[in-house]
């Protein structure tokens, strides 16, 4: 396990469209465990691979650990398969944009499909903090930051 260096707004890696993962190998397993370590140390609730300089379609989340027990989830090659038409506005922060907060509109639920670190497929419907975090991190894989569509508080 190793702490990875965070990349900050202005770094071109945050603006690229990340590449799908093709091999579910030891390198991916190491990247994911290092991303979790880096996320918990930051401290944050989500971290996408471009935020540590890796342009791959991978992110990790744990939306409960600051308040309760850990619920870590690994998302590889994630996609939204359906989303609510209704949106709600919540306040978001980003490890790549320190000391700032933005109000961002997100769908109130999303249905998602993704793979885990071993390549197994998963599907779920997320709402609340997990939906917000999923959408925020998925944006990172497409080069989108909350500065683009949020309103600074
Ligand atoms: Ni972020």
Tab-separated table of N, CA and C and ligand atoms in Angstrom:
chain	number	residue	atom	x	y	z
A	1	UNK	N	0.862	-1.192	0.000
A	1	UNK	CA	0.000	0.000	0.000
A	1	UNK	C	0.894	1.236	0.000
A	2	UNK	N	0.420	2.235	-0.709
A	2	UNK	CA	1.195	3.472	-0.805
A	2	UNK	C	0.238	4.638	-0.971
A	3	UNK	N	0.621	5.751	-0.374
A	3	UNK	CA	-0.127	6.983	-0.615
A	3	UNK	C	0.275	7.523	-1.976
A	4	UNK	N	-0.722	7.939	-2.751
A	4	UNK	CA	-0.469	8.484	-4.085
A	4	UNK	C	-0.565	10.003	-4.031
A	5	UNK	N	0.127	10.675	-4.928
A	5	UNK	CA	0.071	12.138	-4.977
A	5	UNK	C	-1.208	12.590	-5.661
A	6	UNK	N	-1.940	13.471	-4.973
A	6	UNK	CA	-3.163	14.026	-5.558
A	6	UNK	C	-2.820	15.041	-6.638
A	7	UNK	N	-3.652	15.067	-7.673
A	7	UNK	CA	-3.549	16.083	-8.726
A	7	UNK	C	-4.636	17.126	-8.492
A	8	UNK	N	-4.304	18.368	-8.818
A	8	UNK	CA	-5.201	19.484	-8.506
A	8	UNK	C	-5.683	20.184	-9.764
A	9	UNK	N	-6.821	20.915	-9.588
A	9	UNK	CA	-7.441	21.654	-10.686
A	9	UNK	C	-6.367	22.448	-11.420
A	10	UNK	N	-6.362	22.340	-12.745
A	10	UNK	CA	-5.318	22.942	-13.570
A	10	UNK	C	-4.393	21.901	-14.168
A	11	UNK	N	-4.367	20.688	-13.553
A	11	UNK	CA	-3.561	19.597	-14.097
A	11	UNK	C	-4.306	18.975	-15.284
A	12	UNK	N	-3.658	18.866	-16.450
A	12	UNK	CA	-4.362	18.361	-17.637
A	12	UNK	C	-4.950	16.955	-17.473
A	13	UNK	N	-4.380	16.123	-16.586
A	13	UNK	CA	-4.901	14.756	-16.439
A	13	UNK	C	-6.354	14.775	-15.953
A	14	UNK	N	-6.744	15.852	-15.256
A	14	UNK	CA	-8.122	15.944	-14.752
A	14	UNK	C	-9.109	16.299	-15.858
A	15	UNK	N	-8.600	16.688	-17.021
A	15	UNK	CA	-9.469	17.130	-18.115
A	15	UNK	C	-9.558	16.119	-19.252
A	16	UNK	N	-8.842	15.001	-19.129
A	16	UNK	CA	-8.906	13.976	-20.171
A	16	UNK	C	-10.105	13.062	-19.973
A	17	UNK	N	-10.486	12.351	-21.040
A	17	UNK	CA	-11.476	11.284	-20.927
A	17	UNK	C	-10.696	10.003	-20.648
A	18	UNK	N	-10.946	9.414	-19.464
A	18	UNK	CA	-10.167	8.258	-19.027
A	18	UNK	C	-10.497	7.029	-19.877
A	19	UNK	N	-9.524	6.136	-19.956
A	19	UNK	CA	-9.576	4.967	-20.836
A	19	UNK	C	-10.161	3.762	-20.080
A	20	UNK	N	-11.064	2.986	-20.712
A	20	UNK	CA	-11.605	1.801	-20.040
A	20	UNK	C	-10.505	0.818	-19.633
A	21	UNK	N	-10.729	0.156	-18.505
A	21	UNK	CA	-9.814	-0.885	-18.034
A	21	UNK	C	-10.047	-2.135	-18.867
A	22	UNK	N	-8.951	-2.708	-19.394
A	22	UNK	CA	-9.045	-3.916	-20.218
A	22	UNK	C	-8.524	-5.150	-19.486
A	23	UNK	N	-7.555	-5.001	-18.596
A	23	UNK	CA	-7.038	-6.179	-17.891
A	23	UNK	C	-7.175	-5.997	-16.386
A	24	UNK	N	-7.812	-7.012	-15.802
A	24	UNK	CA	-8.081	-7.007	-14.354
A	24	UNK	C	-6.939	-7.761	-13.677
A	25	UNK	N	-5.810	-7.066	-13.569
A	25	UNK	CA	-4.568	-7.722	-13.168
A	25	UNK	C	-4.078	-7.184	-11.822
A	26	UNK	N	-2.878	-7.610	-11.444
A	26	UNK	CA	-2.314	-7.196	-10.154
A	26	UNK	C	-2.076	-5.693	-10.110
A	27	UNK	N	-1.767	-5.116	-11.260
A	27	UNK	CA	-1.560	-3.668	-11.304
A	27	UNK	C	-2.825	-2.914	-10.925
A	28	UNK	N	-3.972	-3.425	-11.391
A	28	UNK	CA	-5.250	-2.790	-11.056
A	28	UNK	C	-5.536	-2.943	-9.558
A	29	UNK	N	-5.287	-4.134	-9.023
A	29	UNK	CA	-5.518	-4.384	-7.594
A	29	UNK	C	-4.683	-3.434	-6.732
A	30	UNK	N	-3.434	-3.237	-7.125
A	30	UNK	CA	-2.549	-2.332	-6.381
A	30	UNK	C	-3.039	-0.897	-6.482
A	31	UNK	N	-3.427	-0.478	-7.694
A	31	UNK	CA	-3.940	0.875	-7.874
A	31	UNK	C	-5.137	1.108	-6.959
A	32	UNK	N	-6.062	0.140	-6.919
A	32	UNK	CA	-7.281	0.308	-6.122
A	32	UNK	C	-6.951	0.388	-4.636
A	33	UNK	N	-6.074	-0.472	-4.148
A	33	UNK	CA	-5.781	-0.407	-2.708
A	33	UNK	C	-5.040	0.879	-2.368
A	34	UNK	N	-4.191	1.351	-3.259
A	34	UNK	CA	-3.505	2.627	-3.016
A	34	UNK	C	-4.490	3.793	-3.077
A	35	UNK	N	-5.478	3.695	-3.956
A	35	UNK	CA	-6.486	4.762	-4.038
A	35	UNK	C	-7.313	4.832	-2.755
A	36	UNK	N	-7.705	3.659	-2.218
A	36	UNK	CA	-8.441	3.676	-0.942
A	36	UNK	C	-7.596	4.305	0.158
A	37	UNK	N	-6.338	3.915	0.248
A	37	UNK	CA	-5.473	4.462	1.290
A	37	UNK	C	-5.363	5.979	1.146
A	38	UNK	N	-5.218	6.436	-0.084
A	38	UNK	CA	-5.077	7.874	-0.355
A	38	UNK	C	-6.373	8.614	-0.036
A	39	UNK	N	-7.515	7.991	-0.394
A	39	UNK	CA	-8.817	8.624	-0.131
A	39	UNK	C	-9.054	8.776	1.373
A	40	UNK	N	-8.792	7.689	2.139
A	40	UNK	CA	-9.052	7.760	3.580
A	40	UNK	C	-8.108	8.756	4.250
A	41	UNK	N	-6.880	8.865	3.751
A	41	UNK	CA	-5.900	9.767	4.364
A	41	UNK	C	-6.194	11.225	4.051
A	42	UNK	N	-6.869	11.480	2.937
A	42	UNK	CA	-6.992	12.862	2.416
A	42	UNK	C	-7.617	13.883	3.384
A	43	UNK	N	-8.747	13.657	4.043
A	43	UNK	CA	-9.666	12.525	3.972
A	43	UNK	C	-10.817	12.856	3.036
A	44	UNK	N	-11.270	11.827	2.279
A	44	UNK	CA	-12.370	12.043	1.351
A	44	UNK	C	-13.315	10.862	1.320
A	45	UNK	N	-14.429	11.037	0.592
A	45	UNK	CA	-15.439	9.976	0.463
A	45	UNK	C	-15.400	9.325	-0.914
A	46	UNK	N	-14.625	9.920	-1.833
A	46	UNK	CA	-14.516	9.341	-3.167
A	46	UNK	C	-13.219	9.795	-3.802
A	47	UNK	N	-12.679	8.955	-4.687
A	47	UNK	CA	-11.437	9.310	-5.388
A	47	UNK	C	-11.436	8.596	-6.732
A	48	UNK	N	-11.169	9.367	-7.793
A	48	UNK	CA	-11.116	8.810	-9.140
A	48	UNK	C	-9.660	8.745	-9.606
A	49	UNK	N	-9.366	7.735	-10.443
A	49	UNK	CA	-7.977	7.494	-10.855
A	49	UNK	C	-7.303	8.732	-11.461
A	50	UNK	N	-8.001	9.550	-12.283
A	50	UNK	CA	-7.305	10.738	-12.808
A	50	UNK	C	-6.810	11.671	-11.706
A	51	UNK	N	-7.451	11.624	-10.523
A	51	UNK	CA	-7.021	12.488	-9.413
A	51	UNK	C	-5.683	12.056	-8.820
A	52	UNK	N	-5.225	10.856	-9.185
A	52	UNK	CA	-3.875	10.430	-8.801
A	52	UNK	C	-3.017	10.224	-10.050
A	53	UNK	N	-3.426	10.875	-11.142
A	53	UNK	CA	-2.596	10.909	-12.341
A	53	UNK	C	-2.737	9.722	-13.261
A	54	UNK	N	-3.760	8.867	-13.037
A	54	UNK	CA	-3.951	7.661	-13.848
A	54	UNK	C	-5.231	7.821	-14.663
A	55	UNK	N	-5.108	7.884	-15.984
A	55	UNK	CA	-6.267	8.131	-16.836
A	55	UNK	C	-6.965	6.817	-17.179
A	56	UNK	N	-7.512	6.171	-16.141
A	56	UNK	CA	-8.247	4.903	-16.283
A	56	UNK	C	-9.626	5.076	-15.679
A	57	UNK	N	-10.584	4.270	-16.212
A	57	UNK	CA	-11.966	4.403	-15.739
A	57	UNK	C	-12.168	3.582	-14.454
A	58	UNK	N	-11.640	4.133	-13.374
A	58	UNK	CA	-11.684	3.506	-12.048
A	58	UNK	C	-11.968	4.595	-11.022
A	59	UNK	N	-12.924	4.322	-10.109
A	59	UNK	CA	-12.986	5.167	-8.921
A	59	UNK	C	-13.387	4.338	-7.721
A	60	UNK	N	-13.113	4.892	-6.534
A	60	UNK	CA	-13.474	4.234	-5.281
A	60	UNK	C	-14.318	5.211	-4.478
A	61	UNK	N	-15.262	4.656	-3.708
A	61	UNK	CA	-16.082	5.502	-2.836
A	61	UNK	C	-16.252	4.817	-1.476
A	62	UNK	N	-16.481	5.633	-0.477
A	62	UNK	CA	-16.960	5.164	0.829
A	62	UNK	C	-17.688	6.361	1.430
A	63	UNK	N	-18.995	6.390	1.257
A	63	UNK	CA	-19.747	7.595	1.627
A	63	UNK	C	-20.136	7.606	3.103
A	64	UNK	N	-19.885	6.522	3.821
A	64	UNK	CA	-20.330	6.459	5.222
A	64	UNK	C	-19.208	6.491	6.248
A	65	UNK	N	-17.963	6.324	5.841
A	65	UNK	CA	-16.915	6.042	6.830
A	65	UNK	C	-16.695	7.172	7.814
A	66	UNK	N	-17.003	8.421	7.408
A	66	UNK	CA	-16.763	9.528	8.339
A	66	UNK	C	-17.796	9.546	9.467
A	67	UNK	N	-18.958	8.915	9.209
A	67	UNK	CA	-20.065	8.982	10.163
A	67	UNK	C	-20.359	7.645	10.826
A	68	UNK	N	-20.019	6.569	10.169
A	68	UNK	CA	-20.404	5.254	10.676
A	68	UNK	C	-19.341	4.252	10.246
A	69	UNK	N	-19.781	3.056	9.888
A	69	UNK	CA	-18.792	2.063	9.473
A	69	UNK	C	-18.447	2.230	7.998
A	70	UNK	N	-17.360	1.597	7.616
A	70	UNK	CA	-16.894	1.712	6.238
A	70	UNK	C	-17.768	0.915	5.276
A	71	UNK	N	-18.056	1.542	4.124
A	71	UNK	CA	-18.763	0.846	3.046
A	71	UNK	C	-18.010	1.108	1.729
A	72	UNK	N	-16.802	0.550	1.625
A	72	UNK	CA	-16.006	0.797	0.421
A	72	UNK	C	-16.590	0.099	-0.805
A	73	UNK	N	-16.624	0.804	-1.916
A	73	UNK	CA	-17.041	0.195	-3.198
A	73	UNK	C	-16.024	0.609	-4.262
A	74	UNK	N	-15.640	-0.369	-5.081
A	74	UNK	CA	-14.740	-0.155	-6.218
A	74	UNK	C	-15.580	-0.127	-7.487
A	75	UNK	N	-15.392	0.881	-8.307
A	75	UNK	CA	-16.104	0.971	-9.585
A	75	UNK	C	-15.091	0.971	-10.732
A	76	UNK	N	-15.176	-0.047	-11.562
A	76	UNK	CA	-14.327	-0.119	-12.759
A	76	UNK	C	-15.245	-0.090	-13.974
A	77	UNK	N	-14.904	0.722	-14.952
A	77	UNK	CA	-15.709	0.904	-16.175
A	77	UNK	C	-17.185	1.176	-15.853
A	78	UNK	N	-17.452	2.120	-14.960
A	78	UNK	CA	-18.840	2.380	-14.552
A	78	UNK	C	-19.632	3.109	-15.633
A	79	UNK	N	-20.948	2.837	-15.633
A	79	UNK	CA	-21.866	3.516	-16.553
A	79	UNK	C	-23.167	3.786	-15.824
A	80	UNK	N	-23.845	4.859	-16.217
A	80	UNK	CA	-25.218	5.101	-15.769
A	80	UNK	C	-26.144	4.493	-16.813
A	81	UNK	N	-27.059	3.614	-16.366
A	81	UNK	CA	-27.990	2.963	-17.298
A	81	UNK	C	-29.360	3.620	-17.278
A	82	UNK	N	-29.674	4.342	-16.201
A	82	UNK	CA	-30.928	5.102	-16.110
A	82	UNK	C	-30.750	6.118	-15.006
A	83	UNK	N	-31.524	7.185	-15.088
A	83	UNK	CA	-31.408	8.215	-14.047
A	83	UNK	C	-32.755	8.872	-13.836
A	84	UNK	N	-32.954	9.423	-12.638
A	84	UNK	CA	-34.163	10.179	-12.333
A	84	UNK	C	-34.192	11.445	-13.168
A	85	UNK	N	-35.392	11.845	-13.586
A	85	UNK	CA	-35.519	13.168	-14.215
A	85	UNK	C	-35.422	14.256	-13.161
A	86	UNK	N	-35.906	13.920	-11.970
A	86	UNK	CA	-35.869	14.898	-10.880
A	86	UNK	C	-34.430	15.073	-10.378
A	87	UNK	N	-34.048	16.318	-10.147
A	87	UNK	CA	-32.729	16.572	-9.581
A	87	UNK	C	-32.871	17.237	-8.218
A	88	UNK	N	-31.803	17.154	-7.441
A	88	UNK	CA	-31.763	17.943	-6.214
A	88	UNK	C	-30.374	18.563	-6.107
A	89	UNK	N	-30.303	19.665	-5.397
A	89	UNK	CA	-29.044	20.410	-5.289
A	89	UNK	C	-28.417	20.098	-3.938
A	90	UNK	N	-27.157	19.701	-3.973
A	90	UNK	CA	-26.421	19.436	-2.741
A	90	UNK	C	-25.050	20.094	-2.809
A	91	UNK	N	-24.419	20.221	-1.660
A	91	UNK	CA	-23.100	20.844	-1.596
A	91	UNK	C	-22.025	19.769	-1.735
A	92	UNK	N	-21.103	19.997	-2.653
A	92	UNK	CA	-20.036	19.033	-2.906
A	92	UNK	C	-18.678	19.713	-2.777
A	93	UNK	N	-17.721	18.923	-2.319
A	93	UNK	CA	-16.324	19.339	-2.321
A	93	UNK	C	-15.551	18.323	-3.145
A	94	UNK	N	-14.295	18.628	-3.435
A	94	UNK	CA	-13.482	17.749	-4.277
A	94	UNK	C	-12.045	17.825	-3.799
A	95	UNK	N	-11.412	16.664	-3.642
A	95	UNK	CA	-10.026	16.650	-3.170
A	95	UNK	C	-9.088	17.379	-4.124
A	96	UNK	N	-9.490	17.519	-5.385
A	96	UNK	CA	-8.646	18.203	-6.373
A	96	UNK	C	-8.880	19.711	-6.398
A	97	UNK	N	-9.881	20.171	-5.603
A	97	UNK	CA	-10.212	21.605	-5.551
A	97	UNK	C	-10.319	21.977	-4.079
A	98	UNK	N	-9.179	22.014	-3.363
A	98	UNK	CA	-9.223	22.150	-1.908
A	98	UNK	C	-9.861	23.457	-1.449
A	99	UNK	N	-10.481	23.378	-0.270
A	99	UNK	CA	-10.956	24.578	0.437
A	99	UNK	C	-12.095	25.293	-0.271
A	100	UNK	N	-12.750	24.631	-1.221
A	100	UNK	CA	-13.868	25.263	-1.913
A	100	UNK	C	-15.042	24.290	-1.904
A	101	UNK	N	-16.261	24.849	-2.003
A	101	UNK	CA	-17.470	24.024	-2.021
A	101	UNK	C	-18.424	24.596	-3.054
A	102	UNK	N	-19.157	23.689	-3.691
A	102	UNK	CA	-20.042	24.072	-4.788
A	102	UNK	C	-21.398	23.404	-4.607
A	103	UNK	N	-22.443	24.147	-4.931
A	103	UNK	CA	-23.780	23.557	-4.993
A	103	UNK	C	-23.977	22.995	-6.397
A	104	UNK	N	-24.316	21.693	-6.451
A	104	UNK	CA	-24.393	20.991	-7.731
A	104	UNK	C	-25.733	20.258	-7.812
A	105	UNK	N	-26.408	20.355	-8.956
A	105	UNK	CA	-27.651	19.612	-9.182
A	105	UNK	C	-27.303	18.220	-9.718
A	106	UNK	N	-27.904	17.205	-9.104
A	106	UNK	CA	-27.683	15.810	-9.530
A	106	UNK	C	-29.035	15.112	-9.590
A	107	UNK	N	-29.153	14.062	-10.416
A	107	UNK	CA	-30.382	13.261	-10.388
A	107	UNK	C	-30.575	12.637	-9.000
A	108	UNK	N	-31.821	12.529	-8.551
A	108	UNK	CA	-32.055	12.021	-7.193
A	108	UNK	C	-31.771	10.524	-7.083
A	109	UNK	N	-31.793	9.819	-8.220
A	109	UNK	CA	-31.283	8.437	-8.212
A	109	UNK	C	-30.635	8.146	-9.556
A	110	UNK	N	-29.721	7.200	-9.551
A	110	UNK	CA	-29.141	6.691	-10.787
A	110	UNK	C	-29.085	5.173	-10.699
A	111	UNK	N	-29.301	4.529	-11.846
A	111	UNK	CA	-29.054	3.093	-11.961
A	111	UNK	C	-27.695	2.943	-12.640
A	112	UNK	N	-26.855	2.099	-12.078
A	112	UNK	CA	-25.465	2.000	-12.530
A	112	UNK	C	-25.079	0.562	-12.811
A	113	UNK	N	-24.099	0.442	-13.683
A	113	UNK	CA	-23.508	-0.864	-14.019
A	113	UNK	C	-21.997	-0.655	-13.967
A	114	UNK	N	-21.278	-1.630	-13.399
A	114	UNK	CA	-19.821	-1.491	-13.305
A	114	UNK	C	-19.190	-2.857	-13.088
A	115	UNK	N	-17.874	-2.899	-13.103
A	115	UNK	CA	-17.138	-4.111	-12.757
A	115	UNK	C	-16.346	-3.867	-11.481
A	116	UNK	N	-16.028	-4.963	-10.796
A	116	UNK	CA	-15.188	-4.837	-9.607
A	116	UNK	C	-13.734	-5.125	-9.978
A	117	UNK	N	-12.870	-5.184	-8.975
A	117	UNK	CA	-11.433	-5.331	-9.220
A	117	UNK	C	-11.088	-6.647	-9.920
A	118	UNK	N	-11.987	-7.662	-9.739
A	118	UNK	CA	-11.746	-8.967	-10.370
A	118	UNK	C	-12.407	-9.070	-11.745
A	119	UNK	N	-13.158	-8.049	-12.127
A	119	UNK	CA	-13.813	-8.068	-13.434
A	119	UNK	C	-15.256	-8.529	-13.400
A	120	UNK	N	-15.775	-8.887	-12.220
A	120	UNK	CA	-17.172	-9.329	-12.118
A	120	UNK	C	-18.108	-8.136	-12.295
A	121	UNK	N	-19.238	-8.372	-12.970
A	121	UNK	CA	-20.195	-7.304	-13.237
A	121	UNK	C	-21.162	-7.095	-12.081
A	122	UNK	N	-21.547	-5.844	-11.863
A	122	UNK	CA	-22.508	-5.481	-10.818
A	122	UNK	C	-23.488	-4.453	-11.365
A	123	UNK	N	-24.692	-4.459	-10.807
A	123	UNK	CA	-25.669	-3.420	-11.115
A	123	UNK	C	-26.352	-3.023	-9.818
A	124	UNK	N	-26.680	-1.739	-9.694
A	124	UNK	CA	-27.410	-1.272	-8.514
A	124	UNK	C	-28.040	0.071	-8.828
A	125	UNK	N	-29.011	0.420	-7.984
A	125	UNK	CA	-29.611	1.746	-8.056
A	125	UNK	C	-29.185	2.501	-6.806
A	126	UNK	N	-28.678	3.705	-7.013
A	126	UNK	CA	-28.176	4.508	-5.893
A	126	UNK	C	-29.023	5.747	-5.718
A	127	UNK	N	-29.173	6.149	-4.453
A	127	UNK	CA	-29.821	7.425	-4.171
A	127	UNK	C	-29.066	8.087	-3.026
A	128	UNK	N	-29.434	9.329	-2.710
A	128	UNK	CA	-28.786	10.016	-1.592
A	128	UNK	C	-27.301	10.212	-1.839
A	129	UNK	N	-26.514	10.175	-0.744
A	129	UNK	CA	-25.076	10.455	-0.860
A	129	UNK	C	-24.337	9.537	-1.850
A	130	UNK	N	-24.775	8.263	-1.942
A	130	UNK	CA	-24.077	7.359	-2.864
A	130	UNK	C	-24.333	7.744	-4.326
A	131	UNK	N	-25.532	8.244	-4.632
A	131	UNK	CA	-25.819	8.703	-5.996
A	131	UNK	C	-25.002	9.950	-6.319
A	132	UNK	N	-24.945	10.877	-5.371
A	132	UNK	CA	-24.170	12.104	-5.590
A	132	UNK	C	-22.700	11.769	-5.812
A	133	UNK	N	-22.177	10.914	-4.951
A	133	UNK	CA	-20.757	10.563	-5.039
A	133	UNK	C	-20.481	9.829	-6.350
A	134	UNK	N	-21.375	8.899	-6.739
A	134	UNK	CA	-21.192	8.174	-7.999
A	134	UNK	C	-21.120	9.154	-9.165
A	135	UNK	N	-22.057	10.105	-9.218
A	135	UNK	CA	-22.083	11.067	-10.336
A	135	UNK	C	-20.848	11.963	-10.326
A	136	UNK	N	-20.431	12.395	-9.139
A	136	UNK	CA	-19.240	13.251	-9.018
A	136	UNK	C	-18.003	12.522	-9.544
A	137	UNK	N	-17.845	11.267	-9.113
A	137	UNK	CA	-16.646	10.522	-9.522
A	137	UNK	C	-16.710	10.138	-10.994
A	138	UNK	N	-17.906	9.802	-11.485
A	138	UNK	CA	-18.039	9.483	-12.915
A	138	UNK	C	-17.672	10.710	-13.760
A	139	UNK	N	-18.061	11.884	-13.306
A	139	UNK	CA	-17.649	13.116	-13.997
A	139	UNK	C	-16.131	13.184	-14.140
A	140	UNK	N	-15.401	12.792	-13.081
A	140	UNK	CA	-13.930	12.842	-13.146
A	140	UNK	C	-13.400	11.981	-14.289
A	141	UNK	N	-14.083	10.873	-14.579
A	141	UNK	CA	-13.600	9.985	-15.651
A	141	UNK	C	-13.845	10.588	-17.025
A	142	UNK	N	-14.701	11.622	-17.060
A	142	UNK	CA	-15.005	12.292	-18.326
A	142	UNK	C	-14.411	13.704	-18.382
A	143	UNK	N	-13.501	13.999	-17.475
A	143	UNK	CA	-12.810	15.288	-17.509
A	143	UNK	C	-13.631	16.456	-17.006
A	144	UNK	N	-14.703	16.151	-16.256
A	144	UNK	CA	-15.614	17.197	-15.773
A	144	UNK	C	-15.383	17.424	-14.281
A	145	UNK	N	-15.325	18.702	-13.887
A	145	UNK	CA	-15.149	19.061	-12.479
A	145	UNK	C	-16.356	19.860	-12.003
A	146	UNK	N	-16.536	19.918	-10.676
A	146	UNK	CA	-17.694	20.652	-10.127
A	146	UNK	C	-17.601	22.151	-10.393
A	147	UNK	N	-16.427	22.646	-10.732
A	147	UNK	CA	-16.307	24.056	-11.139
A	147	UNK	C	-17.068	24.300	-12.439
A	148	UNK	N	-17.304	23.246	-13.229
A	148	UNK	CA	-17.935	23.395	-14.550
A	148	UNK	C	-19.441	23.593	-14.452
A	149	UNK	N	-20.081	22.919	-13.488
A	149	UNK	CA	-21.541	22.976	-13.449
A	149	UNK	C	-22.103	23.218	-12.059
A	150	UNK	N	-21.237	23.581	-11.132
A	150	UNK	CA	-21.706	23.944	-9.807
A	150	UNK	C	-21.647	25.440	-9.592
A	151	UNK	N	-22.262	25.861	-8.507
A	151	UNK	CA	-22.255	27.271	-8.120
A	151	UNK	C	-21.459	27.373	-6.817
A	152	UNK	N	-20.393	28.144	-6.834
A	152	UNK	CA	-19.536	28.201	-5.644
A	152	UNK	C	-20.287	28.830	-4.475
A	153	UNK	N	-20.106	28.225	-3.306
A	153	UNK	CA	-20.770	28.740	-2.106
A	153	UNK	C	-19.950	29.871	-1.502
B	1	LIG	NI1	-13.760	15.264	-7.048
